[in-house]
Amino acid sequence: MAVRRRPASSEMSDAAAASLVSERRAGSQAWWNAVNAWLLLLPAAVLLIAFTHYPILATIRHSLFITKRNGTEVFVGLDSYQGMAADPIFWKALINNFWFALGTIPTSIALALVMAIWVNRNMRGRGFLRLAYFTPTVLPMIAVANIWLFFYTPDYGLLDQLRGVFGLAGWNWLGDPSTVMGCLIVMVIWKEAGFFMIFYLAALQQLSPDLEEAASIEGASRWYTFRRITFPLLMPTTLFVAINAVINSFKLVDHLVIMTKGGPNNASTLLLYYIYEVAFTFQDSSYAATLTAVLLVLLSAVALIKFGYLDRRIHYQ
């Protein structure tokens, strides 16, 4: 009995149909994967928009209006920004903030690196040293401010007690424009350095000890090994720490409320404290929104430099 064979064209049609069905299934699977991915991102996206992006847009919008006593809003455009440009206290606070950042950031990072290298060594009491260095970090800023008031209080503070031992008169450390900013910088360095030390310590423990051993075999000194091998490998950590230090220098305000309230004569007023003062003391929410918009621009510039420039020039393992 002869067996009839299917035409070649029919076999090709079946193969094409199977391929089409496979492509449709793959496309449907890819679509469902994309939908599932967006559904997983949805809760975080909602929170991000609700608590970050919307407040930013609302703040920028509010800076373009003024609110009357009856609650009605009046559009004033850029008038608040023009007033800010002519506000001497704003410029004083901004300059103070830059000096504050310049005083705290390099010193706290350098001190954190030194402490991390020190406690990374195999020595007795290493755990105690790590605890001692990290303890200031876990204290609230208000508690830290009260602790340092004990040092800075005129006549009765620890610093003036030490000065008295050498026959020197007391000094109003927080009441003198020439010393108040330095006092705040020292306090913030004391608190922040231990926090940054943790990141450096974690990074140091990830480095292979073979690198240092190979360098020592080649006759390299410790300083040369640190400068040419260790520190370049710590650059991603340094960048992360530096960005956090910059942000912290613009967002700290608790210590000013406790210690100086921006005085004397605005010598210690920082930008965020001025925003707080304008909003809650002077009850000028429109001008406070204007100042906040400027602060957001400054922090956005920091983020842009970090993600757009520095990330491309730093090697990540």
PDB file of C-alpha atoms in Angstrom:
ATOM      1  CA  MET A   1       0.000   0.000   0.000  1.00  0.00           C
ATOM      2  CA  ALA A   2       1.453   3.293  -1.023  1.00  0.00           C
ATOM      3  CA  VAL A   3       1.944   6.021   1.634  1.00  0.00           C
ATOM      4  CA  ARG A   4       0.998   9.523   0.623  1.00  0.00           C
ATOM      5  CA  ARG A   5       3.521  12.210   1.587  1.00  0.00           C
ATOM      6  CA  ARG A   6       2.460  15.706   2.600  1.00  0.00           C
ATOM      7  CA  PRO A   7       3.462  18.426   0.237  1.00  0.00           C
ATOM      8  CA  ALA A   8       6.585  20.412   1.150  1.00  0.00           C
ATOM      9  CA  SER A   9       4.561  23.632   1.164  1.00  0.00           C
ATOM     10  CA  SER A  10       2.288  22.201   3.864  1.00  0.00           C
ATOM     11  CA  GLU A  11       5.277  21.304   6.056  1.00  0.00           C
ATOM     12  CA  MET A  12       6.655  24.828   5.656  1.00  0.00           C
ATOM     13  CA  SER A  13       3.275  26.285   6.606  1.00  0.00           C
ATOM     14  CA  ASP A  14       3.201  24.218   9.803  1.00  0.00           C
ATOM     15  CA  ALA A  15       6.734  25.351  10.710  1.00  0.00           C
ATOM     16  CA  ALA A  16       5.824  28.988  10.093  1.00  0.00           C
ATOM     17  CA  ALA A  17       2.694  28.630  12.208  1.00  0.00           C
ATOM     18  CA  ALA A  18       4.669  27.044  15.040  1.00  0.00           C
ATOM     19  CA  SER A  19       7.256  29.821  14.830  1.00  0.00           C
ATOM     20  CA  LEU A  20       4.512  32.454  14.910  1.00  0.00           C
ATOM     21  CA  VAL A  21       2.905  30.843  17.960  1.00  0.00           C
ATOM     22  CA  SER A  22       6.305  30.702  19.686  1.00  0.00           C
ATOM     23  CA  GLU A  23       6.938  34.382  18.942  1.00  0.00           C
ATOM     24  CA  ARG A  24       3.511  35.327  20.280  1.00  0.00           C
ATOM     25  CA  ARG A  25       4.121  33.359  23.466  1.00  0.00           C
ATOM     26  CA  ALA A  26       7.533  34.981  23.898  1.00  0.00           C
ATOM     27  CA  GLY A  27       6.025  38.417  23.309  1.00  0.00           C
ATOM     28  CA  SER A  28       3.228  37.719  25.777  1.00  0.00           C
ATOM     29  CA  GLN A  29       5.733  36.476  28.364  1.00  0.00           C
ATOM     30  CA  ALA A  30       7.897  39.572  27.895  1.00  0.00           C
ATOM     31  CA  TRP A  31       4.812  41.780  28.300  1.00  0.00           C
ATOM     32  CA  TRP A  32       3.822  40.032  31.518  1.00  0.00           C
ATOM     33  CA  ASN A  33       7.385  40.276  32.813  1.00  0.00           C
ATOM     34  CA  ALA A  34       7.341  44.021  32.157  1.00  0.00           C
ATOM     35  CA  VAL A  35       3.965  44.376  33.886  1.00  0.00           C
ATOM     36  CA  ASN A  36       5.185  42.406  36.907  1.00  0.00           C
ATOM     37  CA  ALA A  37       8.317  44.544  37.097  1.00  0.00           C
ATOM     38  CA  TRP A  38       6.274  47.754  37.098  1.00  0.00           C
ATOM     39  CA  LEU A  39       3.897  46.321  39.706  1.00  0.00           C
ATOM     40  CA  LEU A  40       6.857  45.513  41.950  1.00  0.00           C
ATOM     41  CA  LEU A  41       8.186  49.047  41.497  1.00  0.00           C
ATOM     42  CA  LEU A  42       4.781  50.670  42.027  1.00  0.00           C
ATOM     43  CA  PRO A  43       4.777  50.884  45.876  1.00  0.00           C
ATOM     44  CA  ALA A  44       8.243  52.444  45.972  1.00  0.00           C
ATOM     45  CA  ALA A  45       7.373  54.766  43.074  1.00  0.00           C
ATOM     46  CA  VAL A  46       4.180  55.937  44.800  1.00  0.00           C
ATOM     47  CA  LEU A  47       6.047  56.694  48.021  1.00  0.00           C
ATOM     48  CA  LEU A  48       8.855  58.443  46.120  1.00  0.00           C
ATOM     49  CA  ILE A  49       6.432  60.632  44.191  1.00  0.00           C
ATOM     50  CA  ALA A  50       4.225  61.349  47.211  1.00  0.00           C
ATOM     51  CA  PHE A  51       6.983  62.222  49.670  1.00  0.00           C
ATOM     52  CA  THR A  52       9.781  63.533  47.421  1.00  0.00           C
ATOM     53  CA  HIS A  53       8.781  64.716  43.966  1.00  0.00           C
ATOM     54  CA  TYR A  54       5.388  66.187  44.830  1.00  0.00           C
ATOM     55  CA  PRO A  55       6.706  68.217  47.820  1.00  0.00           C
ATOM     56  CA  ILE A  56       9.519  69.564  45.622  1.00  0.00           C
ATOM     57  CA  LEU A  57       7.093  70.699  42.929  1.00  0.00           C
ATOM     58  CA  ALA A  58       4.695  72.095  45.544  1.00  0.00           C
ATOM     59  CA  THR A  59       7.541  74.039  47.178  1.00  0.00           C
ATOM     60  CA  ILE A  60       8.653  75.543  43.867  1.00  0.00           C
ATOM     61  CA  ARG A  61       5.061  76.489  43.066  1.00  0.00           C
ATOM     62  CA  HIS A  62       4.549  78.022  46.509  1.00  0.00           C
ATOM     63  CA  SER A  63       7.661  80.162  46.044  1.00  0.00           C
ATOM     64  CA  LEU A  64       5.888  81.908  43.159  1.00  0.00           C
ATOM     65  CA  PHE A  65       2.904  82.926  45.321  1.00  0.00           C
ATOM     66  CA  ILE A  66       2.279  84.799  48.537  1.00  0.00           C
ATOM     67  CA  THR A  67      -0.459  83.827  50.959  1.00  0.00           C
ATOM     68  CA  LYS A  68      -2.616  86.535  52.476  1.00  0.00           C
ATOM     69  CA  ARG A  69      -4.045  86.381  55.984  1.00  0.00           C
ATOM     70  CA  ASN A  70      -7.398  85.196  54.673  1.00  0.00           C
ATOM     71  CA  GLY A  71      -5.673  82.206  53.053  1.00  0.00           C
ATOM     72  CA  THR A  72      -5.898  83.328  49.430  1.00  0.00           C
ATOM     73  CA  GLU A  73      -2.839  83.018  47.212  1.00  0.00           C
ATOM     74  CA  VAL A  74      -1.579  85.791  44.963  1.00  0.00           C
ATOM     75  CA  PHE A  75       0.821  85.095  42.122  1.00  0.00           C
ATOM     76  CA  VAL A  76       3.977  87.218  42.412  1.00  0.00           C
ATOM     77  CA  GLY A  77       6.280  85.398  40.017  1.00  0.00           C
ATOM     78  CA  LEU A  78       9.959  85.856  40.808  1.00  0.00           C
ATOM     79  CA  ASP A  79       9.456  88.693  43.294  1.00  0.00           C
ATOM     80  CA  SER A  80      10.447  86.462  46.212  1.00  0.00           C
ATOM     81  CA  TYR A  81      13.653  85.497  44.420  1.00  0.00           C
ATOM     82  CA  GLN A  82      14.468  89.147  43.779  1.00  0.00           C
ATOM     83  CA  GLY A  83      13.890  89.884  47.453  1.00  0.00           C
ATOM     84  CA  MET A  84      16.128  86.976  48.384  1.00  0.00           C
ATOM     85  CA  ALA A  85      18.929  88.336  46.186  1.00  0.00           C
ATOM     86  CA  ALA A  86      18.758  91.591  48.155  1.00  0.00           C
ATOM     87  CA  ASP A  87      18.546  89.862  51.556  1.00  0.00           C
ATOM     88  CA  PRO A  88      21.871  90.228  53.434  1.00  0.00           C
ATOM     89  CA  ILE A  89      20.942  87.512  55.943  1.00  0.00           C
ATOM     90  CA  PHE A  90      20.478  85.003  53.110  1.00  0.00           C
ATOM     91  CA  TRP A  91      23.949  85.723  51.755  1.00  0.00           C
ATOM     92  CA  LYS A  92      25.379  85.593  55.274  1.00  0.00           C
ATOM     93  CA  ALA A  93      23.760  82.195  55.881  1.00  0.00           C
ATOM     94  CA  LEU A  94      24.921  80.877  52.504  1.00  0.00           C
ATOM     95  CA  ILE A  95      28.524  81.980  53.073  1.00  0.00           C
ATOM     96  CA  ASN A  96      28.420  80.534  56.596  1.00  0.00           C
ATOM     97  CA  ASN A  97      27.211  77.248  55.143  1.00  0.00           C
ATOM     98  CA  PHE A  98      30.071  77.085  52.669  1.00  0.00           C
ATOM     99  CA  TRP A  99      32.611  77.798  55.418  1.00  0.00           C
ATOM    100  CA  PHE A 100      30.898  75.214  57.616  1.00  0.00           C
ATOM    101  CA  ALA A 101      31.111  72.627  54.814  1.00  0.00           C
ATOM    102  CA  LEU A 102      34.732  73.515  54.091  1.00  0.00           C
ATOM    103  CA  GLY A 103      35.625  73.101  57.745  1.00  0.00           C
ATOM    104  CA  THR A 104      33.777  69.849  58.412  1.00  0.00           C
ATOM    105  CA  ILE A 105      34.021  67.784  55.217  1.00  0.00           C
ATOM    106  CA  PRO A 106      37.790  67.394  54.590  1.00  0.00           C
ATOM    107  CA  THR A 107      38.680  67.069  58.267  1.00  0.00           C
ATOM    108  CA  SER A 108      35.976  64.537  59.127  1.00  0.00           C
ATOM    109  CA  ILE A 109      36.821  62.406  56.067  1.00  0.00           C
ATOM    110  CA  ALA A 110      40.561  62.466  56.778  1.00  0.00           C
ATOM    111  CA  LEU A 111      39.999  61.668  60.453  1.00  0.00           C
ATOM    112  CA  ALA A 112      37.597  58.849  59.557  1.00  0.00           C
ATOM    113  CA  LEU A 113      40.178  57.314  57.228  1.00  0.00           C
ATOM    114  CA  VAL A 114      42.920  57.501  59.861  1.00  0.00           C
ATOM    115  CA  MET A 115      40.656  55.939  62.497  1.00  0.00           C
ATOM    116  CA  ALA A 116      39.585  53.165  60.111  1.00  0.00           C
ATOM    117  CA  ILE A 117      43.194  52.291  59.281  1.00  0.00           C
ATOM    118  CA  TRP A 118      44.052  52.320  62.980  1.00  0.00           C
ATOM    119  CA  VAL A 119      41.228  50.032  64.147  1.00  0.00           C
ATOM    120  CA  ASN A 120      41.690  47.726  61.147  1.00  0.00           C
ATOM    121  CA  ARG A 121      45.035  46.619  62.558  1.00  0.00           C
ATOM    122  CA  ASN A 122      45.333  43.435  64.603  1.00  0.00           C
ATOM    123  CA  MET A 123      45.908  44.817  68.094  1.00  0.00           C
ATOM    124  CA  ARG A 124      44.578  44.572  71.624  1.00  0.00           C
ATOM    125  CA  GLY A 125      41.552  46.673  72.484  1.00  0.00           C
ATOM    126  CA  ARG A 126      40.497  47.001  68.862  1.00  0.00           C
ATOM    127  CA  GLY A 127      36.842  46.372  69.673  1.00  0.00           C
ATOM    128  CA  PHE A 128      36.880  49.000  72.418  1.00  0.00           C
ATOM    129  CA  LEU A 129      38.430  51.576  70.080  1.00  0.00           C
ATOM    130  CA  ARG A 130      35.834  50.881  67.397  1.00  0.00           C
ATOM    131  CA  LEU A 131      33.073  51.334  69.960  1.00  0.00           C
ATOM    132  CA  ALA A 132      34.618  54.553  71.272  1.00  0.00           C
ATOM    133  CA  TYR A 133      34.980  56.040  67.793  1.00  0.00           C
ATOM    134  CA  PHE A 134      31.470  55.041  66.720  1.00  0.00           C
ATOM    135  CA  THR A 135      29.577  56.030  69.896  1.00  0.00           C
ATOM    136  CA  PRO A 136      29.148  59.753  69.022  1.00  0.00           C
ATOM    137  CA  THR A 137      27.408  58.715  65.807  1.00  0.00           C
ATOM    138  CA  VAL A 138      24.499  57.000  67.560  1.00  0.00           C
ATOM    139  CA  LEU A 139      23.806  59.987  69.807  1.00  0.00           C
ATOM    140  CA  PRO A 140      21.044  62.375  68.685  1.00  0.00           C
ATOM    141  CA  MET A 141      22.309  65.754  67.541  1.00  0.00           C
ATOM    142  CA  ILE A 142      20.390  67.446  70.361  1.00  0.00           C
ATOM    143  CA  ALA A 143      22.223  65.292  72.917  1.00  0.00           C
ATOM    144  CA  VAL A 144      25.553  66.067  71.249  1.00  0.00           C
ATOM    145  CA  ALA A 145      24.789  69.793  71.378  1.00  0.00           C
ATOM    146  CA  ASN A 146      24.048  69.609  75.094  1.00  0.00           C
ATOM    147  CA  ILE A 147      27.251  67.660  75.731  1.00  0.00           C
ATOM    148  CA  TRP A 148      29.321  70.277  73.955  1.00  0.00           C
ATOM    149  CA  LEU A 149      27.559  73.079  75.800  1.00  0.00           C
ATOM    150  CA  PHE A 150      29.329  71.649  78.842  1.00  0.00           C
ATOM    151  CA  PHE A 151      32.637  72.398  77.102  1.00  0.00           C
ATOM    152  CA  TYR A 152      31.720  75.839  75.774  1.00  0.00           C
ATOM    153  CA  THR A 153      29.779  77.409  78.677  1.00  0.00           C
ATOM    154  CA  PRO A 154      31.548  80.655  79.724  1.00  0.00           C
ATOM    155  CA  ASP A 155      33.453  80.495  83.036  1.00  0.00           C
ATOM    156  CA  TYR A 156      31.977  77.119  84.059  1.00  0.00           C
ATOM    157  CA  GLY A 157      32.661  75.063  80.926  1.00  0.00           C
ATOM    158  CA  LEU A 158      35.524  72.601  80.647  1.00  0.00           C
ATOM    159  CA  LEU A 159      37.481  74.784  78.215  1.00  0.00           C
ATOM    160  CA  ASP A 160      37.373  77.796  80.518  1.00  0.00           C
ATOM    161  CA  GLN A 161      38.269  75.610  83.485  1.00  0.00           C
ATOM    162  CA  LEU A 162      41.387  74.505  81.610  1.00  0.00           C
ATOM    163  CA  ARG A 163      42.164  78.093  80.670  1.00  0.00           C
ATOM    164  CA  GLY A 164      41.883  79.044  84.333  1.00  0.00           C
ATOM    165  CA  VAL A 165      44.612  76.540  85.214  1.00  0.00           C
ATOM    166  CA  PHE A 166      46.990  78.592  83.069  1.00  0.00           C
ATOM    167  CA  GLY A 167      45.744  81.899  84.466  1.00  0.00           C
ATOM    168  CA  LEU A 168      43.725  82.835  81.384  1.00  0.00           C
ATOM    169  CA  ALA A 169      40.380  84.591  81.618  1.00  0.00           C
ATOM    170  CA  GLY A 170      37.143  82.939  80.569  1.00  0.00           C
ATOM    171  CA  TRP A 171      35.861  83.225  77.025  1.00  0.00           C
ATOM    172  CA  ASN A 172      32.356  83.264  75.575  1.00  0.00           C
ATOM    173  CA  TRP A 173      33.042  80.663  72.901  1.00  0.00           C
ATOM    174  CA  LEU A 174      29.547  80.616  71.420  1.00  0.00           C
ATOM    175  CA  GLY A 175      28.933  84.319  71.950  1.00  0.00           C
ATOM    176  CA  ASP A 176      31.905  85.602  69.971  1.00  0.00           C
ATOM    177  CA  PRO A 177      31.597  85.816  66.155  1.00  0.00           C
ATOM    178  CA  SER A 178      35.262  84.894  65.768  1.00  0.00           C
ATOM    179  CA  THR A 179      34.959  81.543  67.558  1.00  0.00           C
ATOM    180  CA  VAL A 180      31.364  80.368  67.258  1.00  0.00           C
ATOM    181  CA  MET A 181      31.694  78.775  63.807  1.00  0.00           C
ATOM    182  CA  GLY A 182      34.901  76.990  64.755  1.00  0.00           C
ATOM    183  CA  CYS A 183      33.216  75.579  67.863  1.00  0.00           C
ATOM    184  CA  LEU A 184      30.343  74.196  65.795  1.00  0.00           C
ATOM    185  CA  ILE A 185      32.733  72.718  63.231  1.00  0.00           C
ATOM    186  CA  VAL A 186      34.701  70.864  65.919  1.00  0.00           C
ATOM    187  CA  MET A 187      31.504  69.449  67.397  1.00  0.00           C
ATOM    188  CA  VAL A 188      30.190  68.199  64.037  1.00  0.00           C
ATOM    189  CA  ILE A 189      33.546  66.614  63.160  1.00  0.00           C
ATOM    190  CA  TRP A 190      33.459  64.769  66.499  1.00  0.00           C
ATOM    191  CA  LYS A 191      30.039  63.375  65.659  1.00  0.00           C
ATOM    192  CA  GLU A 192      30.447  62.638  61.940  1.00  0.00           C
ATOM    193  CA  ALA A 193      33.947  61.112  61.793  1.00  0.00           C
ATOM    194  CA  GLY A 194      32.902  57.882  63.509  1.00  0.00           C
ATOM    195  CA  PHE A 195      30.027  57.405  61.076  1.00  0.00           C
ATOM    196  CA  PHE A 196      32.303  57.767  58.057  1.00  0.00           C
ATOM    197  CA  MET A 197      34.876  55.491  59.709  1.00  0.00           C
ATOM    198  CA  ILE A 198      32.472  52.545  59.451  1.00  0.00           C
ATOM    199  CA  PHE A 199      32.359  52.798  55.652  1.00  0.00           C
ATOM    200  CA  TYR A 200      36.126  53.039  55.373  1.00  0.00           C
ATOM    201  CA  LEU A 201      36.566  50.116  57.744  1.00  0.00           C
ATOM    202  CA  ALA A 202      34.211  47.967  55.668  1.00  0.00           C
ATOM    203  CA  ALA A 203      36.072  48.940  52.492  1.00  0.00           C
ATOM    204  CA  LEU A 204      39.482  48.178  54.013  1.00  0.00           C
ATOM    205  CA  GLN A 205      38.317  44.728  55.073  1.00  0.00           C
ATOM    206  CA  GLN A 206      37.308  43.998  51.469  1.00  0.00           C
ATOM    207  CA  LEU A 207      40.812  44.682  50.132  1.00  0.00           C
ATOM    208  CA  SER A 208      43.003  41.669  49.493  1.00  0.00           C
ATOM    209  CA  PRO A 209      46.003  41.465  51.868  1.00  0.00           C
ATOM    210  CA  ASP A 210      48.010  40.054  48.962  1.00  0.00           C
ATOM    211  CA  LEU A 211      48.314  43.553  47.504  1.00  0.00           C
ATOM    212  CA  GLU A 212      50.084  44.906  50.572  1.00  0.00           C
ATOM    213  CA  GLU A 213      52.253  41.802  50.853  1.00  0.00           C
ATOM    214  CA  ALA A 214      53.322  42.065  47.219  1.00  0.00           C
ATOM    215  CA  ALA A 215      54.155  45.744  47.654  1.00  0.00           C
ATOM    216  CA  SER A 216      56.236  45.031  50.764  1.00  0.00           C
ATOM    217  CA  ILE A 217      58.143  42.292  48.928  1.00  0.00           C
ATOM    218  CA  GLU A 218      58.964  44.819  46.217  1.00  0.00           C
ATOM    219  CA  GLY A 219      60.367  47.128  48.877  1.00  0.00           C
ATOM    220  CA  ALA A 220      57.551  49.702  48.873  1.00  0.00           C
ATOM    221  CA  SER A 221      57.126  51.778  52.020  1.00  0.00           C
ATOM    222  CA  ARG A 222      53.829  51.901  53.904  1.00  0.00           C
ATOM    223  CA  TRP A 223      53.194  55.446  52.738  1.00  0.00           C
ATOM    224  CA  TYR A 224      53.875  54.515  49.102  1.00  0.00           C
ATOM    225  CA  THR A 225      51.597  51.467  49.405  1.00  0.00           C
ATOM    226  CA  PHE A 226      48.820  53.579  50.874  1.00  0.00           C
ATOM    227  CA  ARG A 227      49.205  56.375  48.328  1.00  0.00           C
ATOM    228  CA  ARG A 228      49.509  54.184  45.232  1.00  0.00           C
ATOM    229  CA  ILE A 229      47.428  51.118  46.108  1.00  0.00           C
ATOM    230  CA  THR A 230      45.153  51.444  49.133  1.00  0.00           C
ATOM    231  CA  PHE A 231      43.771  54.947  48.685  1.00  0.00           C
ATOM    232  CA  PRO A 232      42.958  54.579  44.949  1.00  0.00           C
ATOM    233  CA  LEU A 233      40.999  51.425  45.788  1.00  0.00           C
ATOM    234  CA  LEU A 234      39.127  53.397  48.459  1.00  0.00           C
ATOM    235  CA  MET A 235      38.038  56.132  46.041  1.00  0.00           C
ATOM    236  CA  PRO A 236      34.469  54.777  45.579  1.00  0.00           C
ATOM    237  CA  THR A 237      34.052  54.815  49.361  1.00  0.00           C
ATOM    238  CA  THR A 238      35.587  58.283  49.560  1.00  0.00           C
ATOM    239  CA  LEU A 239      33.134  59.564  46.959  1.00  0.00           C
ATOM    240  CA  PHE A 240      30.180  58.071  48.835  1.00  0.00           C
ATOM    241  CA  VAL A 241      31.378  59.515  52.134  1.00  0.00           C
ATOM    242  CA  ALA A 242      32.059  62.930  50.577  1.00  0.00           C
ATOM    243  CA  ILE A 243      28.559  63.153  49.088  1.00  0.00           C
ATOM    244  CA  ASN A 244      27.025  62.271  52.449  1.00  0.00           C
ATOM    245  CA  ALA A 245      29.239  64.819  54.178  1.00  0.00           C
ATOM    246  CA  VAL A 246      28.172  67.570  51.763  1.00  0.00           C
ATOM    247  CA  ILE A 247      24.490  66.761  52.252  1.00  0.00           C
ATOM    248  CA  ASN A 248      24.901  66.641  56.031  1.00  0.00           C
ATOM    249  CA  SER A 249      26.617  70.028  56.054  1.00  0.00           C
ATOM    250  CA  PHE A 250      23.509  71.576  54.504  1.00  0.00           C
ATOM    251  CA  LYS A 251      20.853  69.710  56.483  1.00  0.00           C
ATOM    252  CA  LEU A 252      22.102  69.997  60.073  1.00  0.00           C
ATOM    253  CA  VAL A 253      20.018  72.398  62.142  1.00  0.00           C
ATOM    254  CA  ASP A 254      19.349  70.779  65.532  1.00  0.00           C
ATOM    255  CA  HIS A 255      22.585  71.958  67.124  1.00  0.00           C
ATOM    256  CA  LEU A 256      21.897  75.581  66.176  1.00  0.00           C
ATOM    257  CA  VAL A 257      18.492  75.494  67.866  1.00  0.00           C
ATOM    258  CA  ILE A 258      20.099  74.254  71.085  1.00  0.00           C
ATOM    259  CA  MET A 259      23.395  76.138  71.100  1.00  0.00           C
ATOM    260  CA  THR A 260      23.308  79.488  69.293  1.00  0.00           C
ATOM    261  CA  LYS A 261      19.989  80.093  67.507  1.00  0.00           C
ATOM    262  CA  GLY A 262      22.047  81.540  64.680  1.00  0.00           C
ATOM    263  CA  GLY A 263      23.847  84.116  66.820  1.00  0.00           C
ATOM    264  CA  PRO A 264      25.677  86.189  67.597  1.00  0.00           C
ATOM    265  CA  ASN A 265      24.517  88.574  64.875  1.00  0.00           C
ATOM    266  CA  ASN A 266      23.853  85.660  62.461  1.00  0.00           C
ATOM    267  CA  ALA A 267      27.490  84.537  62.717  1.00  0.00           C
ATOM    268  CA  SER A 268      26.376  80.896  62.997  1.00  0.00           C
ATOM    269  CA  THR A 269      23.203  81.030  60.902  1.00  0.00           C
ATOM    270  CA  LEU A 270      23.163  78.272  58.285  1.00  0.00           C
ATOM    271  CA  LEU A 271      20.818  78.112  55.323  1.00  0.00           C
ATOM    272  CA  LEU A 272      18.499  75.426  56.687  1.00  0.00           C
ATOM    273  CA  TYR A 273      18.242  77.183  60.042  1.00  0.00           C
ATOM    274  CA  TYR A 274      17.367  80.420  58.256  1.00  0.00           C
ATOM    275  CA  ILE A 275      14.633  78.545  56.384  1.00  0.00           C
ATOM    276  CA  TYR A 276      13.319  77.221  59.694  1.00  0.00           C
ATOM    277  CA  GLU A 277      13.421  80.696  61.228  1.00  0.00           C
ATOM    278  CA  VAL A 278      11.632  82.334  58.292  1.00  0.00           C
ATOM    279  CA  ALA A 279       8.939  79.649  58.198  1.00  0.00           C
ATOM    280  CA  PHE A 280       8.161  79.214  61.900  1.00  0.00           C
ATOM    281  CA  THR A 281       9.339  82.416  63.571  1.00  0.00           C
ATOM    282  CA  PHE A 282       8.513  85.012  60.921  1.00  0.00           C
ATOM    283  CA  GLN A 283       5.595  82.945  59.522  1.00  0.00           C
ATOM    284  CA  ASP A 284       6.597  83.716  55.919  1.00  0.00           C
ATOM    285  CA  SER A 285       6.004  80.399  54.179  1.00  0.00           C
ATOM    286  CA  SER A 286       6.400  81.855  50.688  1.00  0.00           C
ATOM    287  CA  TYR A 287       9.888  83.194  51.353  1.00  0.00           C
ATOM    288  CA  ALA A 288      10.783  79.970  53.166  1.00  0.00           C
ATOM    289  CA  ALA A 289       9.742  78.054  50.034  1.00  0.00           C
ATOM    290  CA  THR A 290      11.981  80.335  47.965  1.00  0.00           C
ATOM    291  CA  LEU A 291      14.952  79.632  50.210  1.00  0.00           C
ATOM    292  CA  THR A 292      14.157  75.917  50.108  1.00  0.00           C
ATOM    293  CA  ALA A 293      14.132  75.981  46.309  1.00  0.00           C
ATOM    294  CA  VAL A 294      17.651  77.425  46.353  1.00  0.00           C
ATOM    295  CA  LEU A 295      18.778  74.715  48.777  1.00  0.00           C
ATOM    296  CA  LEU A 296      17.289  72.065  46.470  1.00  0.00           C
ATOM    297  CA  VAL A 297      19.215  73.529  43.533  1.00  0.00           C
ATOM    298  CA  LEU A 298      22.464  73.346  45.501  1.00  0.00           C
ATOM    299  CA  LEU A 299      21.888  69.723  46.517  1.00  0.00           C
ATOM    300  CA  SER A 300      20.814  68.822  42.964  1.00  0.00           C
ATOM    301  CA  ALA A 301      24.069  70.293  41.687  1.00  0.00           C
ATOM    302  CA  VAL A 302      25.968  68.046  44.090  1.00  0.00           C
ATOM    303  CA  ALA A 303      24.043  65.003  42.833  1.00  0.00           C
ATOM    304  CA  LEU A 304      24.646  66.011  39.202  1.00  0.00           C
ATOM    305  CA  ILE A 305      28.387  66.318  39.772  1.00  0.00           C
ATOM    306  CA  LYS A 306      28.403  62.947  41.483  1.00  0.00           C
ATOM    307  CA  PHE A 307      26.408  60.951  38.928  1.00  0.00           C
ATOM    308  CA  GLY A 308      27.351  62.872  35.797  1.00  0.00           C
ATOM    309  CA  TYR A 309      31.053  63.470  36.311  1.00  0.00           C
ATOM    310  CA  LEU A 310      32.709  61.682  39.210  1.00  0.00           C
ATOM    311  CA  ASP A 311      31.145  58.247  38.642  1.00  0.00           C
ATOM    312  CA  ARG A 312      32.776  58.068  35.214  1.00  0.00           C
ATOM    313  CA  ARG A 313      36.239  58.707  36.614  1.00  0.00           C
ATOM    314  CA  ILE A 314      36.234  56.340  39.574  1.00  0.00           C
ATOM    315  CA  HIS A 315      36.879  52.634  39.275  1.00  0.00           C
ATOM    316  CA  TYR A 316      34.296  50.408  40.958  1.00  0.00           C
ATOM    317  CA  GLN A 317      35.322  46.835  41.621  1.00  0.00           C
TER     318      GLN A 317
END
